[in-house]
Short mmCIF file of C-alpha atoms in Angstrom, two decimals:
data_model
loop_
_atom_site.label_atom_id
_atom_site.label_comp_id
_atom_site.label_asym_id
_atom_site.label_seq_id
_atom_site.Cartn_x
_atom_site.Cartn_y
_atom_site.Cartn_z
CA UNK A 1 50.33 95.10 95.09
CA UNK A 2 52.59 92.03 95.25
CA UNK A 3 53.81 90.65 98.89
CA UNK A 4 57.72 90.42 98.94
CA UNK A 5 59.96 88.96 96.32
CA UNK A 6 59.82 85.40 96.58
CA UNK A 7 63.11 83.33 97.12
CA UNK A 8 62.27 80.12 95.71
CA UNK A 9 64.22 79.62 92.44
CA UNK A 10 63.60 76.49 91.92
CA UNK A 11 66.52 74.62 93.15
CA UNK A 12 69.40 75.58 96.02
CA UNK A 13 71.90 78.07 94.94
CA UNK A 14 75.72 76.69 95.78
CA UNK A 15 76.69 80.21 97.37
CA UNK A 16 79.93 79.22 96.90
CA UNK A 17 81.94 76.95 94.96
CA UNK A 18 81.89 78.13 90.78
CA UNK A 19 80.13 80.89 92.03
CA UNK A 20 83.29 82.30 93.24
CA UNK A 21 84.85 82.08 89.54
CA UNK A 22 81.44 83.59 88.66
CA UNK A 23 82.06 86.68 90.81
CA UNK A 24 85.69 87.10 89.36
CA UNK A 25 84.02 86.99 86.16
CA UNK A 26 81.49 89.51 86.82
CA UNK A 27 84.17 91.81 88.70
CA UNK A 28 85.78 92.20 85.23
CA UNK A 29 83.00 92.60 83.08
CA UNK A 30 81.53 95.30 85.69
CA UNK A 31 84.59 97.11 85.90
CA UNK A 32 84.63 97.55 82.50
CA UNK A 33 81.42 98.21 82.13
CA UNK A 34 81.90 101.30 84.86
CA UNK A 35 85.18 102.47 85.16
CA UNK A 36 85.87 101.95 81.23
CA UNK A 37 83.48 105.67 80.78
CA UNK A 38 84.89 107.40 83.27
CA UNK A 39 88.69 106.96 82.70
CA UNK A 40 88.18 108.71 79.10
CA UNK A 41 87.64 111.65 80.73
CA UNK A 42 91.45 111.80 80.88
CA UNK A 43 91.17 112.43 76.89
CA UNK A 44 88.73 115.38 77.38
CA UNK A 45 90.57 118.32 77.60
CA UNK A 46 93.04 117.39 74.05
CA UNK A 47 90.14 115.64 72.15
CA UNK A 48 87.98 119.32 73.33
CA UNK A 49 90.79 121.52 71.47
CA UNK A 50 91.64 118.85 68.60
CA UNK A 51 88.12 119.17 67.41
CA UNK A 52 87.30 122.36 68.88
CA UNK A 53 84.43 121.88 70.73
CA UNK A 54 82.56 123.29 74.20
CA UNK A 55 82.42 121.58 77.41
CA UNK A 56 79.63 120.18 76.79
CA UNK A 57 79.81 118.78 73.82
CA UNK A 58 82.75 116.61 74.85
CA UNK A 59 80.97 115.11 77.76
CA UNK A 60 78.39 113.77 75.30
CA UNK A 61 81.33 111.18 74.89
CA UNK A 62 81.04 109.66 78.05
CA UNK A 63 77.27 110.27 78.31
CA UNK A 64 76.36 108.25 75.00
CA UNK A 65 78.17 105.21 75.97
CA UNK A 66 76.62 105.39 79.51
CA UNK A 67 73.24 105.86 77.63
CA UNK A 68 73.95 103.30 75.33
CA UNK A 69 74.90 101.15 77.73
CA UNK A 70 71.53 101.37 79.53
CA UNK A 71 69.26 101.39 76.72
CA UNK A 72 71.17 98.21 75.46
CA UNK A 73 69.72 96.51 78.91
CA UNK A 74 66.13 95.31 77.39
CA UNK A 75 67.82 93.31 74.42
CA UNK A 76 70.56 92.31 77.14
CA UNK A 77 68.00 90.97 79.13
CA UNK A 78 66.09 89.17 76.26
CA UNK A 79 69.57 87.89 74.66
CA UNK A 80 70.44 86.54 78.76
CA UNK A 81 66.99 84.54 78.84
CA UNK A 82 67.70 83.23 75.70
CA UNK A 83 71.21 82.29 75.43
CA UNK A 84 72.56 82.88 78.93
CA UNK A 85 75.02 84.93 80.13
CA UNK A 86 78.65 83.73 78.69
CA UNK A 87 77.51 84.15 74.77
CA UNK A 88 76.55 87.83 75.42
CA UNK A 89 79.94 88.67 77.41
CA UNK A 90 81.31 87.54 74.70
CA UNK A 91 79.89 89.31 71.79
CA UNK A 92 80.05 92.65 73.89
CA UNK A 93 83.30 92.31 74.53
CA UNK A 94 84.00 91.99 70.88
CA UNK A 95 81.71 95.00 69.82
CA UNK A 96 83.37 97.40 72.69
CA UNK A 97 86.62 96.66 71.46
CA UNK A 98 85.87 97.09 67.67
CA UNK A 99 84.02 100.42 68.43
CA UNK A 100 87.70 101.78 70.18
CA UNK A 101 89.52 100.38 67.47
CA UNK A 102 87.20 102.46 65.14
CA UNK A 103 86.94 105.48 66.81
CA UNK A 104 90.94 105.87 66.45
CA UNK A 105 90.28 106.93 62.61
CA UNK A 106 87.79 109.39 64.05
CA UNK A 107 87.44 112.29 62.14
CA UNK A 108 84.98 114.11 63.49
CA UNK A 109 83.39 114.76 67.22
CA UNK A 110 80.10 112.92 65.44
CA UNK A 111 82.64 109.82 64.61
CA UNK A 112 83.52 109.44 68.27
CA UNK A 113 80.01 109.86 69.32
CA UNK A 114 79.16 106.79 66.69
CA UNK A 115 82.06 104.58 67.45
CA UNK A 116 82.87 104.80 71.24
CA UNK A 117 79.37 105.64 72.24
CA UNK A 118 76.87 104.02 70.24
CA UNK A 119 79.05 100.72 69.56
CA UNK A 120 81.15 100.35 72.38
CA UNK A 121 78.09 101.50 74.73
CA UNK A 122 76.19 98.51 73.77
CA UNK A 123 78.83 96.47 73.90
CA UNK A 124 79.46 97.57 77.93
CA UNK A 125 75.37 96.45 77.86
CA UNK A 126 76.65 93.15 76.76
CA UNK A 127 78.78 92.55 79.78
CA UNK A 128 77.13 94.76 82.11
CA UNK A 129 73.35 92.86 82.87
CA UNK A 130 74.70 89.53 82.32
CA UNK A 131 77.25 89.72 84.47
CA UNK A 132 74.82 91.12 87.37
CA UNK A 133 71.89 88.17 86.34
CA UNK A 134 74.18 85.66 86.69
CA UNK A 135 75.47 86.49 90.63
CA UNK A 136 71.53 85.71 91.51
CA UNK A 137 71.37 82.57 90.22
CA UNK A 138 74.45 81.19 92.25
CA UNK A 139 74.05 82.98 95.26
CA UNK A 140 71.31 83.94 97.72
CA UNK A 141 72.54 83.45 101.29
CA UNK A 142 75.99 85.40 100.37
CA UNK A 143 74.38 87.64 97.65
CA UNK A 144 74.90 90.65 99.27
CA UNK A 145 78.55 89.90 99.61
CA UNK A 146 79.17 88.73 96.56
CA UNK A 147 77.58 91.45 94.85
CA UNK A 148 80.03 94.00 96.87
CA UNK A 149 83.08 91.86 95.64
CA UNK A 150 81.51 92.21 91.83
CA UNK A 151 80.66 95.63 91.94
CA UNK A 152 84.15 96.26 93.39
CA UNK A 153 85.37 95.78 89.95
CA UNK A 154 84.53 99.32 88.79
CA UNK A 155 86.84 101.18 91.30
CA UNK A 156 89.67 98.64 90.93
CA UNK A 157 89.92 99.32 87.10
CA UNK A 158 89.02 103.00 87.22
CA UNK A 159 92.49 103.42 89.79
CA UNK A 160 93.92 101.69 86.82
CA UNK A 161 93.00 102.99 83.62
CA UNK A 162 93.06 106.92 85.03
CA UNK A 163 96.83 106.63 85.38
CA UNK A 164 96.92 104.01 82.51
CA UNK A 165 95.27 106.42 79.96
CA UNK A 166 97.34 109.39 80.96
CA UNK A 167 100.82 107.46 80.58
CA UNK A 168 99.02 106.01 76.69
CA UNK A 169 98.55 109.61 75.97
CA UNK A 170 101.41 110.67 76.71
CA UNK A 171 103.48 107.93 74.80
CA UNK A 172 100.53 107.54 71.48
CA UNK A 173 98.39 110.65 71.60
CA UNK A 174 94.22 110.30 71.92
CA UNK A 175 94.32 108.33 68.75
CA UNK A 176 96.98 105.73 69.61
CA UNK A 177 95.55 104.93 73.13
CA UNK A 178 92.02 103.92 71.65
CA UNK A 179 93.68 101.33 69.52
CA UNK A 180 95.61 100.15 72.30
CA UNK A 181 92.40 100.24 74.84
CA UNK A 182 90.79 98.38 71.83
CA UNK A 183 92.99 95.43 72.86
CA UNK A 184 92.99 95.64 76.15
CA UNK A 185 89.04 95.13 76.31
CA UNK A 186 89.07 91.78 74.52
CA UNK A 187 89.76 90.48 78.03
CA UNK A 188 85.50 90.70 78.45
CA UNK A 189 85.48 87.99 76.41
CA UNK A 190 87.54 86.07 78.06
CA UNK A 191 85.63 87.01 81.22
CA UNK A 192 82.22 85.78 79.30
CA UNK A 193 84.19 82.46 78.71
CA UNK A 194 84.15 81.89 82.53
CA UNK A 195 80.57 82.48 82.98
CA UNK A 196 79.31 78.99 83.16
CA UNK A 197 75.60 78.22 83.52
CA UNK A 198 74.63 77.26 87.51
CA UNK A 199 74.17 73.24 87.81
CA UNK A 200 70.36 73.14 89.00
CA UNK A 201 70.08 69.59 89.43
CA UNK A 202 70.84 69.89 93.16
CA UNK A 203 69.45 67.68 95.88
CA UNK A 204 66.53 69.68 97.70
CA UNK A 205 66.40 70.00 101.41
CA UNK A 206 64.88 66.96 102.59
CA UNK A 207 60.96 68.46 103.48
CA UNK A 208 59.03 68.91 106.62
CA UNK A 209 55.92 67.93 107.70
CA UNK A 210 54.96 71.75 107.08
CA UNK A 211 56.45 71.73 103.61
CA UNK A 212 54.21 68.18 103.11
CA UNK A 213 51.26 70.08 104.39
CA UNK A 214 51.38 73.36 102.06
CA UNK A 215 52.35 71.22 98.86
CA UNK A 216 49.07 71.12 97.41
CA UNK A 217 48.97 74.94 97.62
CA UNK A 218 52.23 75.42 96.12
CA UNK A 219 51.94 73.53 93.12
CA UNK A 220 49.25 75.61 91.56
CA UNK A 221 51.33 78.42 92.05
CA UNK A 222 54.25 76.82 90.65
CA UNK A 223 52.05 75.89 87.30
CA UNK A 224 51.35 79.52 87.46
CA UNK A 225 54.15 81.13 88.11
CA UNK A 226 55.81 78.69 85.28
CA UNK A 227 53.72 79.13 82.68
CA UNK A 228 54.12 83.43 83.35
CA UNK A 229 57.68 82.47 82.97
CA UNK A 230 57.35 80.74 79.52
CA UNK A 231 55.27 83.90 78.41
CA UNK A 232 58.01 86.55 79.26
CA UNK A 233 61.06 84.30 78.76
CA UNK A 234 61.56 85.60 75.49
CA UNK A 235 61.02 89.40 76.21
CA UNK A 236 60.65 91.83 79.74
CA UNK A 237 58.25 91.34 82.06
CA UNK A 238 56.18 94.38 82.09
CA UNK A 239 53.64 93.39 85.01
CA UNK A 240 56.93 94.52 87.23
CA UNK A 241 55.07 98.45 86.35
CA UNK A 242 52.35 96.82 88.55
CA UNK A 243 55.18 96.20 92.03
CA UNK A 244 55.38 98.73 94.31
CA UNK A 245 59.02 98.51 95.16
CA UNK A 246 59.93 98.42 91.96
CA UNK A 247 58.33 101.59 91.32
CA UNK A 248 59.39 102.96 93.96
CA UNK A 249 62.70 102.09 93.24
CA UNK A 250 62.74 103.46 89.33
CA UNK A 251 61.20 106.98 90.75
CA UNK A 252 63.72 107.55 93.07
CA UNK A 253 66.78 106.26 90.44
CA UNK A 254 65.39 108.53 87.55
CA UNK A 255 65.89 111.31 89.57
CA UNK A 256 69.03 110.36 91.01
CA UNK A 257 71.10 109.39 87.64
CA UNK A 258 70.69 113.59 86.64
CA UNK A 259 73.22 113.77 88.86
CA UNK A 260 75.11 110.25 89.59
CA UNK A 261 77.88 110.48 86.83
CA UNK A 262 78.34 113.91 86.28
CA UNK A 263 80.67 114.40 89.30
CA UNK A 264 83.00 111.90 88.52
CA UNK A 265 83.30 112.59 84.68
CA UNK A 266 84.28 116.58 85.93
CA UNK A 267 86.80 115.65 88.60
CA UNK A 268 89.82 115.85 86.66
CA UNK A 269 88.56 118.68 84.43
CA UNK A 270 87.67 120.47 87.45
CA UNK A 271 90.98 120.17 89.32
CA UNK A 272 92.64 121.51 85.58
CA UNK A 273 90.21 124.39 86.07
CA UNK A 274 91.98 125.08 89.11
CA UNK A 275 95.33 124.88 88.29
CA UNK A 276 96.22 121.34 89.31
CA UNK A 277 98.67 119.43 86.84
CA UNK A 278 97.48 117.16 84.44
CA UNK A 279 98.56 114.01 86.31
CA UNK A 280 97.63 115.06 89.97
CA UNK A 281 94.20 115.72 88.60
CA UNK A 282 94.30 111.90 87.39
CA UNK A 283 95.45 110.87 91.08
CA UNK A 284 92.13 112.38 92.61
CA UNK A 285 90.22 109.43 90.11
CA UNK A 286 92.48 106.71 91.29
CA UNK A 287 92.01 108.07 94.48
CA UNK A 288 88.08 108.41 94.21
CA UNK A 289 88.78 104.86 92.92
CA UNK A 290 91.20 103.05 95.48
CA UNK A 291 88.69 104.43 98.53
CA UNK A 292 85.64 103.32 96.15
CA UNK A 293 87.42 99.66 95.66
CA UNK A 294 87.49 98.75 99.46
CA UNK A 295 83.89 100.67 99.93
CA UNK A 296 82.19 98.52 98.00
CA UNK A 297 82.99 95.00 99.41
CA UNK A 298 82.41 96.55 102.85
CA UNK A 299 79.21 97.09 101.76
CA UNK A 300 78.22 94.17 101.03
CA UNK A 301 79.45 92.82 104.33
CA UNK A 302 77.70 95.09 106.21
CA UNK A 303 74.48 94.86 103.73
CA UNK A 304 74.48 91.26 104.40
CA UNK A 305 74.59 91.12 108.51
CA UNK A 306 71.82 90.23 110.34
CA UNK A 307 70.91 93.67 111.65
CA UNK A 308 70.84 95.82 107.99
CA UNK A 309 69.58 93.05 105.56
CA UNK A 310 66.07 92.62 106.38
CA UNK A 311 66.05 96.78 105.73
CA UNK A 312 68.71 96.89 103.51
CA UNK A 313 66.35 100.05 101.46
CA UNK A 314 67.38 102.02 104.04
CA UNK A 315 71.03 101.80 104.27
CA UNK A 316 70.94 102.36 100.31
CA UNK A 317 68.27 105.38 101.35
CA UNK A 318 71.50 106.46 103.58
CA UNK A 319 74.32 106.13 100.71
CA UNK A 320 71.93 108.00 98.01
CA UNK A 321 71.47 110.81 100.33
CA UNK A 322 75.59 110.96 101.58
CA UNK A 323 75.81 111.23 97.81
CA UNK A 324 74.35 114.76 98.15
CA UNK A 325 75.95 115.77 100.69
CA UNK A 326 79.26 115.33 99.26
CA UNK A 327 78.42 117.32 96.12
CA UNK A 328 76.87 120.25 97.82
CA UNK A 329 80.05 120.54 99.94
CA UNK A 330 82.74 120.20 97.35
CA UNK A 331 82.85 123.49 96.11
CA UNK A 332 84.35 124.91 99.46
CA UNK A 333 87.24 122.81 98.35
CA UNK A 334 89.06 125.02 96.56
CA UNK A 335 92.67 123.75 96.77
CA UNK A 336 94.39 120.72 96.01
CA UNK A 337 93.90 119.55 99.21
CA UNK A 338 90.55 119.77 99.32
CA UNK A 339 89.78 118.15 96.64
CA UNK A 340 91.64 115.14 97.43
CA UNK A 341 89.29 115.15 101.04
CA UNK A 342 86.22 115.59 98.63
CA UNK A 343 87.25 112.84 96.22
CA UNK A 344 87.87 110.78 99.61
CA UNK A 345 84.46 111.18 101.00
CA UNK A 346 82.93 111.13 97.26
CA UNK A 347 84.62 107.60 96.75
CA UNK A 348 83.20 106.61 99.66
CA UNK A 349 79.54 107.69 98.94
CA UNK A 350 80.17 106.30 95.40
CA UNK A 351 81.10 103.04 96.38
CA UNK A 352 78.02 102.64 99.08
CA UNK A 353 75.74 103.43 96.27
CA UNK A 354 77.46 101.01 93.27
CA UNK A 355 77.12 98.10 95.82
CA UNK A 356 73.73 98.51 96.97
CA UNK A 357 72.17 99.35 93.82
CA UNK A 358 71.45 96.30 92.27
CA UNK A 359 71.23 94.40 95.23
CA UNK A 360 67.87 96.41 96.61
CA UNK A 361 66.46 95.53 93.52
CA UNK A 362 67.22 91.75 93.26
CA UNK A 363 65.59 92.34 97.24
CA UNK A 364 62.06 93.95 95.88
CA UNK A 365 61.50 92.11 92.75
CA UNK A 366 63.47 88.47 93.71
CA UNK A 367 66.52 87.14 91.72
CA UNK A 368 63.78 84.82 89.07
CA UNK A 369 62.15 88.59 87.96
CA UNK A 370 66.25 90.62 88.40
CA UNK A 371 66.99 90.26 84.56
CA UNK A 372 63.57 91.81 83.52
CA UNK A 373 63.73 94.32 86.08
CA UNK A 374 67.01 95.38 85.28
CA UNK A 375 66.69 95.50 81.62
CA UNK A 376 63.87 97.86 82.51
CA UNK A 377 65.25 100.19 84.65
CA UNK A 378 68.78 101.05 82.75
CA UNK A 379 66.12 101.37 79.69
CA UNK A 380 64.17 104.40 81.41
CA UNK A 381 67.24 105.47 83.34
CA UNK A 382 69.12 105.96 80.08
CA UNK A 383 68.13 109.72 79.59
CA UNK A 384 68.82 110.98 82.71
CA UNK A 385 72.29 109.29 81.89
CA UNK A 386 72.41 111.01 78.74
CA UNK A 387 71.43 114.24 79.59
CA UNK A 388 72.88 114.29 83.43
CA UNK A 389 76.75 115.29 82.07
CA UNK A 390 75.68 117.45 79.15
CA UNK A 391 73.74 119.33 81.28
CA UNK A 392 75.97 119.66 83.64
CA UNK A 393 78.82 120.79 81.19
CA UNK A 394 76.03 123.63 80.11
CA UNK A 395 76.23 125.26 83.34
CA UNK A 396 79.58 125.02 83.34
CA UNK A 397 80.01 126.99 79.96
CA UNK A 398 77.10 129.84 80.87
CA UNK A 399 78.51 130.76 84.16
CA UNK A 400 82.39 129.88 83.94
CA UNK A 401 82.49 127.99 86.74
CA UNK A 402 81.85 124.23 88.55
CA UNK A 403 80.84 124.68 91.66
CA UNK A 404 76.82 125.21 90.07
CA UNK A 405 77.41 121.62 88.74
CA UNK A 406 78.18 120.18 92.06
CA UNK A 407 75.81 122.19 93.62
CA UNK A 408 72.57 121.01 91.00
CA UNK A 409 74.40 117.10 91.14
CA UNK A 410 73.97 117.74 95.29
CA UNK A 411 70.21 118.28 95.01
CA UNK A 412 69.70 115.88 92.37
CA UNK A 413 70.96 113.35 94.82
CA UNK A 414 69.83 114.50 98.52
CA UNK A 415 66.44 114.42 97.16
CA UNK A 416 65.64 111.13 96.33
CA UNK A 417 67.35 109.97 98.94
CA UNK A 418 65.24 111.37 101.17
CA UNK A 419 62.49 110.07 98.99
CA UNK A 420 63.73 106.60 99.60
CA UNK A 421 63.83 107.42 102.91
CA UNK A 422 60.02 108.00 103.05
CA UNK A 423 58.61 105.44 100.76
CA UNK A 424 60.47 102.60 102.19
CA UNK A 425 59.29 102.82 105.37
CA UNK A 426 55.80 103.01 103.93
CA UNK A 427 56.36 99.87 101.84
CA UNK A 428 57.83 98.05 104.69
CA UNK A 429 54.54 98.79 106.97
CA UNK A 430 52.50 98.16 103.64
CA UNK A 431 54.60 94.67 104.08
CA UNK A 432 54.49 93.88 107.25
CA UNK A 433 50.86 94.46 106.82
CA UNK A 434 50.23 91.88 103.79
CA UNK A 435 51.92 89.13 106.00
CA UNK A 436 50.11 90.10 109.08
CA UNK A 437 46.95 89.19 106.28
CA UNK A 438 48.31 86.41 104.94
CA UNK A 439 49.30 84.98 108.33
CA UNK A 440 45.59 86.21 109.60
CA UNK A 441 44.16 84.50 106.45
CA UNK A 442 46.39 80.90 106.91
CA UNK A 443 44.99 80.80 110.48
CA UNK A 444 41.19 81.19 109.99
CA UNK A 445 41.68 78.14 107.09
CA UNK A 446 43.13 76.11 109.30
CA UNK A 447 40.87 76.69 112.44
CA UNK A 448 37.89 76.07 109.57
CA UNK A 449 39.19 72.85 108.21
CA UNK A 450 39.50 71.35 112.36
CA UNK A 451 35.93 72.66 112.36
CA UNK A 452 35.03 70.91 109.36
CA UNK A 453 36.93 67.65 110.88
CA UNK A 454 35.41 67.84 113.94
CA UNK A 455 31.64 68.15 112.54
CA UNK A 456 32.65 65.19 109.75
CA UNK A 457 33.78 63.57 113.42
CA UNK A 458 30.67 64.29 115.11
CA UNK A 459 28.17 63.07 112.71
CA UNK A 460 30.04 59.76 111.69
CA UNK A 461 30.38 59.00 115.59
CA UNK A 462 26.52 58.04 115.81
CA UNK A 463 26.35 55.91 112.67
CA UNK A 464 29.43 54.33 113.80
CA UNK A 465 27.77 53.60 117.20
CA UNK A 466 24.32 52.42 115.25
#
C-alpha cells in the first residue's frame, strides 16, 4: 500500500492572493451545486398532486439530479485535466439553466425527471468537481480553511432559495419559478469566468544541503511520477483502487450517502405531515441552513489547527457518526419546537460533514491525484444517492409515517462512522509504521555508504603513503 499522500505539486501554492477570488468562485458554484437540490423540495408537495404521484416517486426529482450530478464526476474530472476548471463552470452553468428552463413545459413526472435531473444534474457536475480541484491547486497550508469557506456556499444559498422558492411559488406557480430559477443559475457561469488557472512559475524555496543531498533520489521519482501523470491525464486514475485510504474512505461513504440526503429533502414535507404551515416548514431549511453556513467555516478552522490536522480522519469519523445520532433522535420531536432543535443540531452535523468531506480525501490521496479521486468516488457513490431518498419515501408510503426514515437514515450514518472510527486508526499505525521503515531504511543507506567511504579511505591511505 502507498505511504501518505505526497505534498509536492510541483511548484508553491500562493495560499492566498487569487486564491481568495478562487474560493468566492467555488463558494458559488458549490452552493449551487448543493443547496440548488434541496430547495426544490419546496415544490414537492404541489408538483406530487399536479401529477398525481406517491411520495416516492417525487423524491426521484431531487435524487436524479444528485445522481446525475455524481455520475457526471468521471467526465468532470477528464474535461478539468483537459481544459481546466473555468471552461467546465461554464458550460454547466449553461446546461443547468437550460434543463430548468425546459422542465417548465413539463408535461409529465418523466419530463421533470429528464430535464431537471438528467440535464441540470450534470450540469451541477460541471460546477461541482471543478470548483473543489481547483481550491488544491492554490492552497495547501490554508486548505482546510479555505475549503470550509467554499463548502460554506451550500448552506448560504439553501437559507436563500427555501424562502426564495416558496415566495416564486406563490407569485408564478411550480412552472413559473423554474423559468425564473433558470435565470438565476446563469450566475455559475459567471462564477466559472473567475476561475483562473494558478500561476506555477513561482520561485522555489531556496534548497538545503538536505534537499542537495536527496536530489538524485528525487528525480527518478519525478520522471516517474510524470510520465504516470501523462498516462492518466486524459482519463481517471484507477491505481487509486490499489490506496488504502482511499478505500477506506469510498467503503465508509457508500454506506453513508443511503442515508446523507434523505433527511434534508423530508424536512419540510415532514413538518407538513405534522401540521406545520407551509412557510414555517421552509424556515426549519433556512434554519438547517443559517446554523449549517457558520458550521462549515468553523470547521475548517478547527480542521486546520495544529492539534486536529495531522488526524483530521477522525474529527470527520466524529461528524459522520453525530450525523446518526441526530437522525435516530428526531422522531421524539414531535412539535414545532422540536423540530426546529432537531434541524439545529442536524445543521450542525450537516455542516461538520460538507466541510470535511472533501478535504480527508485531498489528505489520503494528495491534491496532484484529488480530481481522479473525486471523479471516482461521486461515480460509485451515485446509487446510493439515487436510491437513498426513494427509498426512504417507500417507507414512508408502507407505514404512513417518518419517523422509520429517520430512524433507517440514523443507522445508515452511525455505522460508518464508527467504521471510520476503526479503520483510521489502523491506517494511521499502518502509517506511522511505513515511515518508521522508510526512516529505518534511509538510516542503514547512509551508515553503508560512510562504511563504503571509510573502506575506499582505508585502502587508498597505503598507496597514498607508498
Amino acid at each position: 500500500m502507498p505511504p501518505p499522500a505526497a505534498t509536492n505539486l510541483g511548484y508553491i501554492p500562493p495560499d492566498g492572493g487569487w486564491g481568495w477570488v478562487i474560493v468566492f468562485a467555488s463558494f458559488i458554484s458549490i452552493g449551487f451545486s448543493y443547496a440548488f437540490p434541496k430547495s426544490l423540495t419546496i415544490y414537492f408537495k404541489e408538483i406530487q398532486e399536479y401529477f398525481s404521484v406517491s411520495y416516492s416517486e417525487i423524491a426521484w426529482v431531487s435524487s436524479v439530479m444528485l445522481a446525475s450530478m455524481y455520475a457526471g464526476g468521471p467526465l468532470s474530472s477528464i474535461l478539468v485535466n483537459r481544459y481546466g476548471s473555468r471552461p467546465v463552470v461554464m458550460v454547466g452553468g449553461i446546461m443547468v439553466s437550460a434543463g430548468m428552463v425546459l422542465a417548465s413545459f413539463g408535461t409529465s413526472i418523466i419530463h421533470l425527471y429528464l430535464c431537471v435531473g438528467v440535464i441540470g444534474g450534470f450540469g451541477l457536475a460541471f460546477n461541482l468537481q471543478p470548483a473543489l480541484t481547483i481550491i488544491g491547486t492554490y492552497f495547501h497550508t490554508k486548505r482546510p480553511m479555505a475549503n470550509g469557506l467554499a463548502m460554506a456556499g451550500s448552506p448560504v444559498f439553501l437559507s436563500t432559495l427555501a424562502p426564495l422558492n416558496q415566495y416564486l411559488f406563490d407569485c408564478f406557480g411550480w412552472r413559473g419559478s423554474f423559468l425564473v430559477l433558470g435565470g438565476i443559475l446563469t450566475h455559475c457561469c459567471v462564477a466559472g469566468a473567475l476561475m483562473r488557472p494558478v500561476q506555477k512559475n513561482i520561485q522555489p524555496k531556496p534548497k538545503t544541503p538536505e534537499d542537495a543531498q536527496t536530489e538524485n533520489l528525487l528525480q527518478e521519482e519525478r520522471r516517474r511520477q510524470k510520465r504516470r501523470q501523462q498516462c492518466w491525464q486524459q482519463c481517471i486514475d484507477l491505481t487509486l483502487f490499489k490506496h488504502r485510504g482511499f478505500l477506506i474512505y469510498l467503503v465508509g461513504n457508500v454506506v453513508m450517502f443511503f442515508g446523507f440526503f434523505a433527511p434534508v429533502v423530508f424536512l419540510a414535507p415532514y413538518a407538513k405531515h405534522l401540521g406545520v404551515d407551509e412557510y414555517s416548514a421552509a424556515f426549519l431549511l433556512s434554519i438547517f441552513a443559517l446554523v449549517d453556513m457558520f458550521t462549515r467555516p468553523s470547521t475548517g478552522l478547527i480542521g486546520n489547527s495544529k492539534w486536529i490536522r495531522p488526524r483530521i480522519q477522525y474529527f470527520f469519523s466524529f461528524s459522520v457518526a453525530f450525523n446518526g445520532v441526530c437522525h435516530l433522535l428526531c422522531p421524539l420531536a414531535t412539535g414545532y419546537t422540536g423540530l426546529v432543535v432537531y434541524s439545529v443540531f442536524f445543521g450542525l452535523a450537516f455542516g461538520m460533514v460538507c466541510a470535511l468531506l472533501f478535504e480527508v480525501l485531498m489528505d489520503l490521496v494528495g491534491a496532484h491525484r484529488f480530481s481522479s479521486a473525486v471523479g471516482l468516488v461521486t461515480i460509485i457513490e451515485c446509487g446510493p444517492v439515487l436510491l437513498g431518498p426513494p427509498l426512504s419515501g417507500f417507507l414512508v408510503d408502507v407505514f404512513g409515517e417518518y419517523k422509520y426514515l429517520y430512524y433507517a437514515c440514523g443507522v445508515l450514518m452511525l455505522v460508518p462512522g464508527i467504521y471510520f472510527f476503526i479503520m483510521n486508526y489502523y491506517n494511521y499505525k499502518r502509517l506511522d509504521e511505513e515511515r518508521a521503515q522508510s526512516l529505518a531504511v534511509g538510516m542503514r543507506t547512509d551508515e553503508e555508504a560512510v562504511h563504503l567511504k571509510l573502506s575506499h579511505d582505508e585502502k587508498a591511505a597505503p598507496e597514498t603513503n607508498g
